[in-house]
CSV table of C-alpha atoms and ligand atoms in Angstrom, one decimal:
chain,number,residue,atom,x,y,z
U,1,UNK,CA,19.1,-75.7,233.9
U,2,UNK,CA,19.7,-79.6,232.4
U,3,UNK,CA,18.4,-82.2,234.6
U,4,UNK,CA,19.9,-84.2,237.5
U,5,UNK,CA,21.2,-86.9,236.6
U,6,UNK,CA,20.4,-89.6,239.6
U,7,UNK,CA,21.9,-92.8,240.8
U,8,UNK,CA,20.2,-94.9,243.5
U,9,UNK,CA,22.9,-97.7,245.4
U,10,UNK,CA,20.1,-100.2,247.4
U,11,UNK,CA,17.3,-101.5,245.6
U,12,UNK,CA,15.2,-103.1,248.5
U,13,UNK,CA,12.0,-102.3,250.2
U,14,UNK,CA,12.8,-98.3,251.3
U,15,UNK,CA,14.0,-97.7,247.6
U,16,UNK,CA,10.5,-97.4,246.1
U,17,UNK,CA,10.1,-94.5,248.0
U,18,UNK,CA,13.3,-93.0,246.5
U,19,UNK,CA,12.4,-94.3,242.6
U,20,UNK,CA,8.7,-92.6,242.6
U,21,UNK,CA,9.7,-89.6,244.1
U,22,UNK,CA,12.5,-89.1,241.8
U,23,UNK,CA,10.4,-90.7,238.6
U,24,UNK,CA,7.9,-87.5,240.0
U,25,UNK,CA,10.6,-84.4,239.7
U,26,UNK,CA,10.5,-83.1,236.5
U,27,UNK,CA,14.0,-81.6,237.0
U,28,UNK,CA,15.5,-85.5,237.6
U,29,UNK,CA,16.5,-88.3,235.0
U,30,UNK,CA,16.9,-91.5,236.9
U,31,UNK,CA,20.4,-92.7,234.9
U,32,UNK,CA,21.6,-95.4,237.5
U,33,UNK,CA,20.3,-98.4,239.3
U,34,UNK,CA,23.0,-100.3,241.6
U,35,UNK,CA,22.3,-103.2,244.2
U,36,UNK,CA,24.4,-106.0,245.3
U,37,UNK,CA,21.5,-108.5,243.8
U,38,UNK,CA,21.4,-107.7,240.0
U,39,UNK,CA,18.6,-109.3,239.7
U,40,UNK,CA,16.6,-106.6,242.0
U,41,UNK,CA,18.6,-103.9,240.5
U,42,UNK,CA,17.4,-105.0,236.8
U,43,UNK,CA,13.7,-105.0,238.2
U,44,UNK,CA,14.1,-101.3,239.3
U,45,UNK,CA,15.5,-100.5,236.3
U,46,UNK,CA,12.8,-101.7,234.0
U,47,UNK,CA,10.2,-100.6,235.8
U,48,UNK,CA,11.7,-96.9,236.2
U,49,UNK,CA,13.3,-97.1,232.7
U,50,UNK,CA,16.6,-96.7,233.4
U,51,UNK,CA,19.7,-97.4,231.5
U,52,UNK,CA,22.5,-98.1,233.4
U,53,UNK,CA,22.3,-101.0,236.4
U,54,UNK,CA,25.5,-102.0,238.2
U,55,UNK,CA,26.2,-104.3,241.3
U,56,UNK,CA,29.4,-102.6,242.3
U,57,UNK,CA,28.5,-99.2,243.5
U,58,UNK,CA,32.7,-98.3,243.2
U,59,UNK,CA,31.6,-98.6,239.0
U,60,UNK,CA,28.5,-96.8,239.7
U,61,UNK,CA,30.2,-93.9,241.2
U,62,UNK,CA,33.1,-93.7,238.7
U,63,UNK,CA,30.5,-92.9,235.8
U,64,UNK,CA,31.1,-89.0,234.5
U,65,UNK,CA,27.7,-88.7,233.4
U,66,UNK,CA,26.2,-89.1,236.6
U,67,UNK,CA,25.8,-86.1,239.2
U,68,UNK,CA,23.9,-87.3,242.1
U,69,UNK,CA,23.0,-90.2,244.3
U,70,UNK,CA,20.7,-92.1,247.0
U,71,UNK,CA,22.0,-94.0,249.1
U,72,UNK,CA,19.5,-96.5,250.4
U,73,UNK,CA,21.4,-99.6,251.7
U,74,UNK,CA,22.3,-101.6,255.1
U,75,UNK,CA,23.6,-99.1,257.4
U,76,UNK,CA,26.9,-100.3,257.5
U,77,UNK,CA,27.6,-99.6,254.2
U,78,UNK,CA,26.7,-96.1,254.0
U,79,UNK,CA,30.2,-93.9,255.6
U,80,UNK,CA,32.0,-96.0,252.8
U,81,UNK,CA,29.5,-95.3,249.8
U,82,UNK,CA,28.9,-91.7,250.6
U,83,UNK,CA,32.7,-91.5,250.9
U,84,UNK,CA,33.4,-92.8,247.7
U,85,UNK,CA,30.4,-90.8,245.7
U,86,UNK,CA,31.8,-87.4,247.6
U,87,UNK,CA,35.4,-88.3,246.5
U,88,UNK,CA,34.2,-88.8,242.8
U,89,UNK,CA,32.7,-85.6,242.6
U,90,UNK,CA,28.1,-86.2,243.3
U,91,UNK,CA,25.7,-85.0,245.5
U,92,UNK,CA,24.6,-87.6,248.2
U,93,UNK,CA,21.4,-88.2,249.6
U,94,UNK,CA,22.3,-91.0,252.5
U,95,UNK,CA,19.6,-92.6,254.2
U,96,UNK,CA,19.1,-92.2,257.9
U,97,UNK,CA,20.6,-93.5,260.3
U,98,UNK,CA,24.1,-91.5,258.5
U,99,UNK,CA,26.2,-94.4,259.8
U,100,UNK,CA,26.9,-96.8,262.4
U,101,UNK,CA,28.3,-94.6,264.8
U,102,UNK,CA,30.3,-91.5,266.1
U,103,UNK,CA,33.3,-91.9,264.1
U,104,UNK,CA,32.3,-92.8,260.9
U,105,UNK,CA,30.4,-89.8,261.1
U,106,UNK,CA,33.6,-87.7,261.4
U,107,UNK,CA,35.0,-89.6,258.3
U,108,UNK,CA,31.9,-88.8,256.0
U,109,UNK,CA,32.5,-85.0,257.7
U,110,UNK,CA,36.1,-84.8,256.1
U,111,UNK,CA,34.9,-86.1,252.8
U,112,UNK,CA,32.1,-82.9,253.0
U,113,UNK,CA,34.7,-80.9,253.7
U,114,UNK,CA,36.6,-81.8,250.6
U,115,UNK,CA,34.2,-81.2,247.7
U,116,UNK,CA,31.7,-78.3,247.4
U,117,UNK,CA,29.2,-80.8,246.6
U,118,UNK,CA,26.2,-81.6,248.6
U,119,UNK,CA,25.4,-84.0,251.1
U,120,UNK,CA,22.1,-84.7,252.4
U,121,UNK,CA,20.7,-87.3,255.1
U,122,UNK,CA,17.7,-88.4,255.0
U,123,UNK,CA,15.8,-87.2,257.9
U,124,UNK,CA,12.3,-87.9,256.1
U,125,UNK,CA,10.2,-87.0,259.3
U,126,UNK,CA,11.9,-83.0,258.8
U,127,UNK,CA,10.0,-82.8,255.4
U,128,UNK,CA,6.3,-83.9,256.6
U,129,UNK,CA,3.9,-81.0,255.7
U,130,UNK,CA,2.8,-80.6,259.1
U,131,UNK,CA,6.6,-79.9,260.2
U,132,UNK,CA,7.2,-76.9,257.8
U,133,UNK,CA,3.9,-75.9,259.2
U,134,UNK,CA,5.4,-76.1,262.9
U,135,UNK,CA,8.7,-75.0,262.2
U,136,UNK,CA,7.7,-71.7,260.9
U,137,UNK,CA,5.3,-71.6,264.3
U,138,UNK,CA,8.3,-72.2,266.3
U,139,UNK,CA,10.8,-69.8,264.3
U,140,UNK,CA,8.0,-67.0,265.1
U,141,UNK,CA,8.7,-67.5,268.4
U,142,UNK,CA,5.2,-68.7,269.3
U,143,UNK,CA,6.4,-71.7,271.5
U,144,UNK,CA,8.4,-69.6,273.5
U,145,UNK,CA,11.8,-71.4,274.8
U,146,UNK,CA,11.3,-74.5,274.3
U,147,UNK,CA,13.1,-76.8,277.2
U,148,UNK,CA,11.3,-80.7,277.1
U,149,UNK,CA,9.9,-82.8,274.3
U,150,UNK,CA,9.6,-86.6,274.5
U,151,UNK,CA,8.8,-89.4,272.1
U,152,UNK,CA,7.8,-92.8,272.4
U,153,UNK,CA,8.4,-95.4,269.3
U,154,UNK,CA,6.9,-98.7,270.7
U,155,UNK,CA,6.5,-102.1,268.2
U,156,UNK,CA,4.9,-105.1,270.2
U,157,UNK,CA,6.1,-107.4,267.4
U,158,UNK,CA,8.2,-105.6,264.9
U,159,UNK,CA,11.7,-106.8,264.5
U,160,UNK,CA,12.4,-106.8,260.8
U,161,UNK,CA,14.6,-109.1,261.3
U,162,UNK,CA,17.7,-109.8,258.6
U,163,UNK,CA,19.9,-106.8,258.3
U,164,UNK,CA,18.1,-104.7,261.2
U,165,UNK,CA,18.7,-107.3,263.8
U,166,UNK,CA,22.3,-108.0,262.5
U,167,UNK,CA,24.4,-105.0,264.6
U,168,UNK,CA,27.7,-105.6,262.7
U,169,UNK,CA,25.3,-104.5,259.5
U,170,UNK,CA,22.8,-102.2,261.5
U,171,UNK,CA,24.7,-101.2,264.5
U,172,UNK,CA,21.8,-101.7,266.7
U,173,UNK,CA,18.0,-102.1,266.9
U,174,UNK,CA,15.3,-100.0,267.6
U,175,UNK,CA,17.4,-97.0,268.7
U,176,UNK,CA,19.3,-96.6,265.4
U,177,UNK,CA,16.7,-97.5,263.2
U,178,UNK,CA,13.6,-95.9,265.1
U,179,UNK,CA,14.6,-93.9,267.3
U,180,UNK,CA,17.0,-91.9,264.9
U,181,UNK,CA,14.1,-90.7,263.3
U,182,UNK,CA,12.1,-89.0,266.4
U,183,UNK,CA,15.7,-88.0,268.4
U,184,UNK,CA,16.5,-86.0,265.3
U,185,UNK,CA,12.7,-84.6,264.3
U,186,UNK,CA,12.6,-83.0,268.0
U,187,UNK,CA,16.7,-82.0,268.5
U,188,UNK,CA,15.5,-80.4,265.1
U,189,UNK,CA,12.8,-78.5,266.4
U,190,UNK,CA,14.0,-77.9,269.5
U,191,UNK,CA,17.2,-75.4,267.7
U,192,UNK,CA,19.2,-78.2,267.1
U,193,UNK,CA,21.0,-77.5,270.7
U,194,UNK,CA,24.3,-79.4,271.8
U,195,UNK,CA,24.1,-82.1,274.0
U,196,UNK,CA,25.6,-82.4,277.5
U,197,UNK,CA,24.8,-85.4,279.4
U,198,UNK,CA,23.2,-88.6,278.0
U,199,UNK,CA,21.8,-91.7,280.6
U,200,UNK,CA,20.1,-94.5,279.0
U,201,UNK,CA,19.1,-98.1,278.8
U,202,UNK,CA,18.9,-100.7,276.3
U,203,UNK,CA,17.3,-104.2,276.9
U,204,UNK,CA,17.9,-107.3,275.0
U,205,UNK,CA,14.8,-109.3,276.8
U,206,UNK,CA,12.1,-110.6,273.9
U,207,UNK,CA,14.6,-111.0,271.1
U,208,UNK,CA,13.0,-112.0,267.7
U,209,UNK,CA,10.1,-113.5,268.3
U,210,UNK,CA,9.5,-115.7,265.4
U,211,UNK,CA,7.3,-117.4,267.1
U,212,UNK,CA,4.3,-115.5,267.6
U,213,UNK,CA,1.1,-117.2,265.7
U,214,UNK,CA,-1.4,-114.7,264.5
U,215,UNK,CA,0.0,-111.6,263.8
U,216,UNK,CA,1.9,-110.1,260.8
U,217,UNK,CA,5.0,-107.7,261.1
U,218,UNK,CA,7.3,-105.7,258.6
U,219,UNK,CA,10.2,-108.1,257.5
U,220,UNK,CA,13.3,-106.8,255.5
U,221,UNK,CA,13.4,-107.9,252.1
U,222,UNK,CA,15.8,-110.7,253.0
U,223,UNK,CA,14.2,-111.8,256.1
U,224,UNK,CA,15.5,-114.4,258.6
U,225,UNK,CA,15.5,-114.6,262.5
U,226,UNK,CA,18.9,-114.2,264.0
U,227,UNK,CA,19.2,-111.2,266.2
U,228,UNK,CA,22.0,-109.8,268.5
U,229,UNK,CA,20.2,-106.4,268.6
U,230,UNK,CA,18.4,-104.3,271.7
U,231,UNK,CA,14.7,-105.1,272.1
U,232,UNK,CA,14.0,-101.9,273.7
U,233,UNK,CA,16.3,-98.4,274.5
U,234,UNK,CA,15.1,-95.4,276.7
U,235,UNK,CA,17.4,-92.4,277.3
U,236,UNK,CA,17.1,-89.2,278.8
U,237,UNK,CA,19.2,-86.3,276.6
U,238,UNK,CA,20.5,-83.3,278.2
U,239,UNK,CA,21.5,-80.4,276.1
U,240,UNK,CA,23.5,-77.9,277.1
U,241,UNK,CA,21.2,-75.0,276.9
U,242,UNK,CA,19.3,-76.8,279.9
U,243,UNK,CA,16.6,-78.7,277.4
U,244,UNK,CA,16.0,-81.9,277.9
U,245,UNK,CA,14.4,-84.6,275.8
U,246,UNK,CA,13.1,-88.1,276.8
U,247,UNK,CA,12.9,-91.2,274.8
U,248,UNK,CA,12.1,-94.7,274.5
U,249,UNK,CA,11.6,-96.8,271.4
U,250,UNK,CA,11.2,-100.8,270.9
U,251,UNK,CA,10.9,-103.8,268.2
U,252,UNK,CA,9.3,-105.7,270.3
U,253,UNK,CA,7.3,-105.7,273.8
U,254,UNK,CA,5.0,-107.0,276.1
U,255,UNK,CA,2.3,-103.8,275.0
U,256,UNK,CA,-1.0,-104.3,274.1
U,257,UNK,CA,-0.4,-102.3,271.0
U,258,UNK,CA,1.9,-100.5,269.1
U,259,UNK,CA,2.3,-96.9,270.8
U,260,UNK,CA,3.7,-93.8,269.2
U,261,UNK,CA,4.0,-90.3,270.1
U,262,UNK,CA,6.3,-87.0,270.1
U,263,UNK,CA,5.5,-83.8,272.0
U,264,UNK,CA,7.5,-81.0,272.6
U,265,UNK,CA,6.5,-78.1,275.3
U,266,UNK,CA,7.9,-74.6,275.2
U,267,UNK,CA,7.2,-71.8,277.6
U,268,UNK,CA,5.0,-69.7,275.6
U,269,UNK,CA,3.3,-73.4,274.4
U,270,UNK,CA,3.6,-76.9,273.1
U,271,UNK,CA,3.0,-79.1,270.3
U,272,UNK,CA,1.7,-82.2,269.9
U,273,UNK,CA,3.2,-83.8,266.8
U,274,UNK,CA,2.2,-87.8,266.8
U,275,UNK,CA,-0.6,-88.7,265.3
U,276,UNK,CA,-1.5,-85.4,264.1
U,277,UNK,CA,-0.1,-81.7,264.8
U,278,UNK,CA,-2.1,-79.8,267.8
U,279,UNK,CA,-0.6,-76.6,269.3
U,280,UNK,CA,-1.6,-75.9,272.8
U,281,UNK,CA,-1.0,-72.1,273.9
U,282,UNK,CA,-3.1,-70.1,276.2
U,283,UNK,CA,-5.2,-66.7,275.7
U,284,UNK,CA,-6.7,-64.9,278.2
U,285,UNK,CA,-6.2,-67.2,280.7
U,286,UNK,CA,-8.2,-70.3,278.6
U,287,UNK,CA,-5.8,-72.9,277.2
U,288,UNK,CA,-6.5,-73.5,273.5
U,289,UNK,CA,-5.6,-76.5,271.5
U,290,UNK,CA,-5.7,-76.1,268.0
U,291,UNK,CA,-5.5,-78.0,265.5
U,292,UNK,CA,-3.8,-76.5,262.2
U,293,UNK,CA,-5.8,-77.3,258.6
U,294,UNK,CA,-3.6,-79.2,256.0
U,295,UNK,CA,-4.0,-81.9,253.5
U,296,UNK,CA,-1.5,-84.3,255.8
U,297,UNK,CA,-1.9,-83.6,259.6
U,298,UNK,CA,0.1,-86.3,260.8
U,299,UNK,CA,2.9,-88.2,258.9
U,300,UNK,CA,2.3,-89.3,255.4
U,301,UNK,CA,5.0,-91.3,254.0
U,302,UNK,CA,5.0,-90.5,250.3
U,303,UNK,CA,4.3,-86.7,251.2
U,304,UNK,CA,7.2,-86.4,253.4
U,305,UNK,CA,9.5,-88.6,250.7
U,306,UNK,CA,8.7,-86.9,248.2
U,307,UNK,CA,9.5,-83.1,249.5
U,308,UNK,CA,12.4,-84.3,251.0
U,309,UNK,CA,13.6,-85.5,247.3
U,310,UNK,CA,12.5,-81.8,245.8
U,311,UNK,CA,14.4,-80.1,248.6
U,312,UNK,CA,17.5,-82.6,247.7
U,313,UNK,CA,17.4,-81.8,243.9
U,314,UNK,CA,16.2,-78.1,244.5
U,315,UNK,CA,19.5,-78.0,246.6
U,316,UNK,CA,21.6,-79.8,243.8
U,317,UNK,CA,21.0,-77.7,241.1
U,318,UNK,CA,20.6,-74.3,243.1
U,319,UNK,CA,23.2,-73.9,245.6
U,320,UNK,CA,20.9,-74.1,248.3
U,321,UNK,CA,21.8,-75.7,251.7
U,322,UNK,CA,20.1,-78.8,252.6
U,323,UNK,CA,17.9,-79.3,255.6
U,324,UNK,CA,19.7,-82.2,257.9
U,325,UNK,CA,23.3,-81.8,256.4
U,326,UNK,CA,26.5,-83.5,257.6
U,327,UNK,CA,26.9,-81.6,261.4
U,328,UNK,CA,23.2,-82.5,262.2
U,329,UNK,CA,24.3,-86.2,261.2
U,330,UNK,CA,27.4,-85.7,263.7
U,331,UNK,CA,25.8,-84.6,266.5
U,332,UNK,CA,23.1,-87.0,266.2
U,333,UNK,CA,26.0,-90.0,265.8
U,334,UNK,CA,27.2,-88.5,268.9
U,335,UNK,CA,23.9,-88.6,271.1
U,336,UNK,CA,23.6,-92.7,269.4
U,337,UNK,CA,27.1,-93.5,270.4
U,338,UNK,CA,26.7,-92.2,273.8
U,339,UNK,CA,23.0,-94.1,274.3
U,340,UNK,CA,24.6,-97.1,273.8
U,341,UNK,CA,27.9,-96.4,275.5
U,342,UNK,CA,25.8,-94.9,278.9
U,343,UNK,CA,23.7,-98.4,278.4
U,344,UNK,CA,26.6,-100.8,278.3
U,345,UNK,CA,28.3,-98.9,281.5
U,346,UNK,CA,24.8,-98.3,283.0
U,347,UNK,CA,26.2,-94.8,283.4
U,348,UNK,CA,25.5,-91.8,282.3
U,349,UNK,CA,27.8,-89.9,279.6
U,350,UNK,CA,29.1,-86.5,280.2
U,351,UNK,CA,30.7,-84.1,277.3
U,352,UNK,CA,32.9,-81.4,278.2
L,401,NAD,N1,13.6,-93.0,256.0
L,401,NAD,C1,12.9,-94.1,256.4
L,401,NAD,O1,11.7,-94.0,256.8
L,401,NAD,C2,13.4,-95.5,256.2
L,401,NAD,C3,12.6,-96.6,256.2
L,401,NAD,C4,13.2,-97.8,256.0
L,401,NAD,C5,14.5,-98.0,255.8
L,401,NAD,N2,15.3,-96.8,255.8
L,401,NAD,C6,16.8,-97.0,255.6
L,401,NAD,O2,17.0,-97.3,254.3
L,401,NAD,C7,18.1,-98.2,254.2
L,401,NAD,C8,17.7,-99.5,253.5
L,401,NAD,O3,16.6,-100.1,254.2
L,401,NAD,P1,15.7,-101.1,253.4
L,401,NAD,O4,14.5,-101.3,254.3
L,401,NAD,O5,15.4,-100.7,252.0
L,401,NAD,O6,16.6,-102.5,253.4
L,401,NAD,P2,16.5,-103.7,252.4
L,401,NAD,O7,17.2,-104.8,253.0
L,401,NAD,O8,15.1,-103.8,251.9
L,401,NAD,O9,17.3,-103.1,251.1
L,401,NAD,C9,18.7,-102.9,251.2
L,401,NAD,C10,19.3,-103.2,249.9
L,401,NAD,O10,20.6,-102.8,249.9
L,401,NAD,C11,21.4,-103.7,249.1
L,401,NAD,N3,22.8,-103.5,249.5
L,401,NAD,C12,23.4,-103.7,250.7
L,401,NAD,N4,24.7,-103.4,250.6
L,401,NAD,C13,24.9,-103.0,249.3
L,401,NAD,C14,26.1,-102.5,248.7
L,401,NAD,N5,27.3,-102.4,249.3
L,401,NAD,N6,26.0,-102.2,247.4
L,401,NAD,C15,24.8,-102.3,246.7
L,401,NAD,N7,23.6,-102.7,247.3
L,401,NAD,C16,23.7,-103.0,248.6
L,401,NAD,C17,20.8,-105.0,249.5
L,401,NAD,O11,21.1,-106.1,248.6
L,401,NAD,C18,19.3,-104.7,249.5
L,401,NAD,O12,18.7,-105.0,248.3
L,401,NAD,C19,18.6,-98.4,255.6
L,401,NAD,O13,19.7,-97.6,255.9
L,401,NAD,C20,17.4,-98.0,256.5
L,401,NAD,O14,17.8,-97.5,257.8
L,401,NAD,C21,14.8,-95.6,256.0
């Protein structure tokens, strides 16, 4: 089996995580560097030793020699990149969110459904240690039905401003960029059911809040201040098996400090996911909380990156389906588009 031949398209902040992982799969050449700053590009590609660097990724994708890529750039940009690297004949891994909404997700499905190459998105939370551990519990049939989870994503000061508060390159805030993640880690574990109703808010209150003296905050790599995006989104998600799950997620709020958490409940037992995994289940009539053994309990960024990369190149050069293909990327476009669509008509959305 020759090695992969990778590309990466987006060489800003999230990228490192792409590059190491790669740089640590034996089974992986990184051949291609592209980002619209060549400078940044050339940087990636001296440090990671790699030959070819491009700031057009239309060039990038048109090299024969290349057979996959990552694509880690604004999220506006990724239906046409994946598009174009599908249509030339390479394996995509896209970053999360897939796109910018419900119908560019159909237009990256019809490009899947012409090549029998692989598309991946990157759901990075799906590969944390302590999810394989609790998706195997769940599969087992341990938790029972599971009909509720919630998760709560909550900056106080944590717009990154730049791209992620620009929605004609983001197409949104905190929902699309934060809430993507814990939406699709418990739809995931809850069977991946089909949703059904959808009622939710979205609050455009605090807004950037360049002003705040004293305290530092995560800033895209080409920071500055505008911002037409939500502050804060809640939403409650109804599926149609009769699960529901409950969310809320913000840049920025009036909280004394950051808050996170994800919990799902079944009827046999629960899980507590955020910070660290706990299953609760009861035996003879004692409830028990335990609290699995691993090397990463709760979610470790370079562990979760760098399985997800494995299972992407494991999947390239095997056959193998990948975990968070193109229909979990519709049907989570779908439950985005209708968060913001129930928010704007303050209604909730129904699907037939
Ligand atoms: N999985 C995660 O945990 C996670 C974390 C952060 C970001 N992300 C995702 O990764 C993506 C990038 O985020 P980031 O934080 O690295 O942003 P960033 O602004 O740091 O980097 C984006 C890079 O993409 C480049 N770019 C934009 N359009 C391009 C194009 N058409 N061709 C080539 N290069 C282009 C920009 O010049 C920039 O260098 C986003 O989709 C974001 O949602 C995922």
């Amino acid at each position: 089996m020759g090695k992969l031949k990778v590309g990466i398209i987006g060489a800003g902040s999230l990228s490192e995580a792409h590059f190491e992982a790669y740089k640590n799969n034996p089974n992986v050449e990184l051949f291609a560097v592209c980002d619209l700053i060549e400078d940044r590009a050339g940087k990636k590609a001296e440090k990671y030793n790699i030959p070819n660097i491009y700031t057009d990724y239309q060039e990038m994708v048109k090299n024969p020699e290349l057979d996959a890529i990552s694509v880690v750039t604004w999220n506006n940009t990724h239906k046409d990149i994946s598009v174009a690297a599908l249509e030339a004949g390479k394996h995509v891994l896209c970053e999360k969110p897939l796109c910018l909404n419900y119908d560019e997700a159909l237009e990256i499905k019809a490009a899947t459904e012409k090549t029998d190459k692989k598309f991946m998105i990157g759901y990075v939370r799906r590969h944390a240690s302590s999810i394989a551990v609790l998706k195997e519990v769940i599969d087992n049939g341990s938790l029972g039905d599971i009909y509720y989870a919630k998760a709560s994503n909550l900056r106080r000061l944590g717009n990154p401003g730049g791209w992620f508060s620009d929605k004609s390159r983001s197409g949104g805030g905190p929902l699309i960029d934060l809430g993507v993640h814990v939406i699709d880690l418990l739809w995931y574990l809850m069977g991946r059911p089909k949703v059904k109703t959808v009622s939710a808010n979205t609050y455009n209150k605090l807004g950037n809040r360049s002003n705040i003296k004293a305290l530092s905050f995560y800033k895209a790599a080409d920071y500055s201040p505008e911002n037409d995006v939500e502050d804060l989104a809640n939403a409650l998600i109804r599926f149609e098996n009769g699960a529901s799950l409950m969310v809320d997620v913000s840049f920025t709020l009036h909280a004394k400090n950051d808050q996170s958490g994800a919990v799902i409940f079944g009827d046999k037992g629960g899980a507590e996911i955020d910070p660290s995994l706990v299953i609760v289940h009861e035996k003879n009539n004692v409830i028990l909380n335990s609290t699995p053994q691993m090397d990463h309990p709760y979610f470790n960024f370079q562990d979760g990156f760098q399985n997800e990369i494995n299972h992407f190149v494991n999947c390239c050069l095997t056959g193998e389906q990948p975990i968070g293909g193109i229909d979990d990327g519709v049907e989570m476009m779908k439950i985005l588009t209708a968060i913001y669509e129930s928010a704007k008509k303050q209604q909730e959305v129904v699907f037939e």
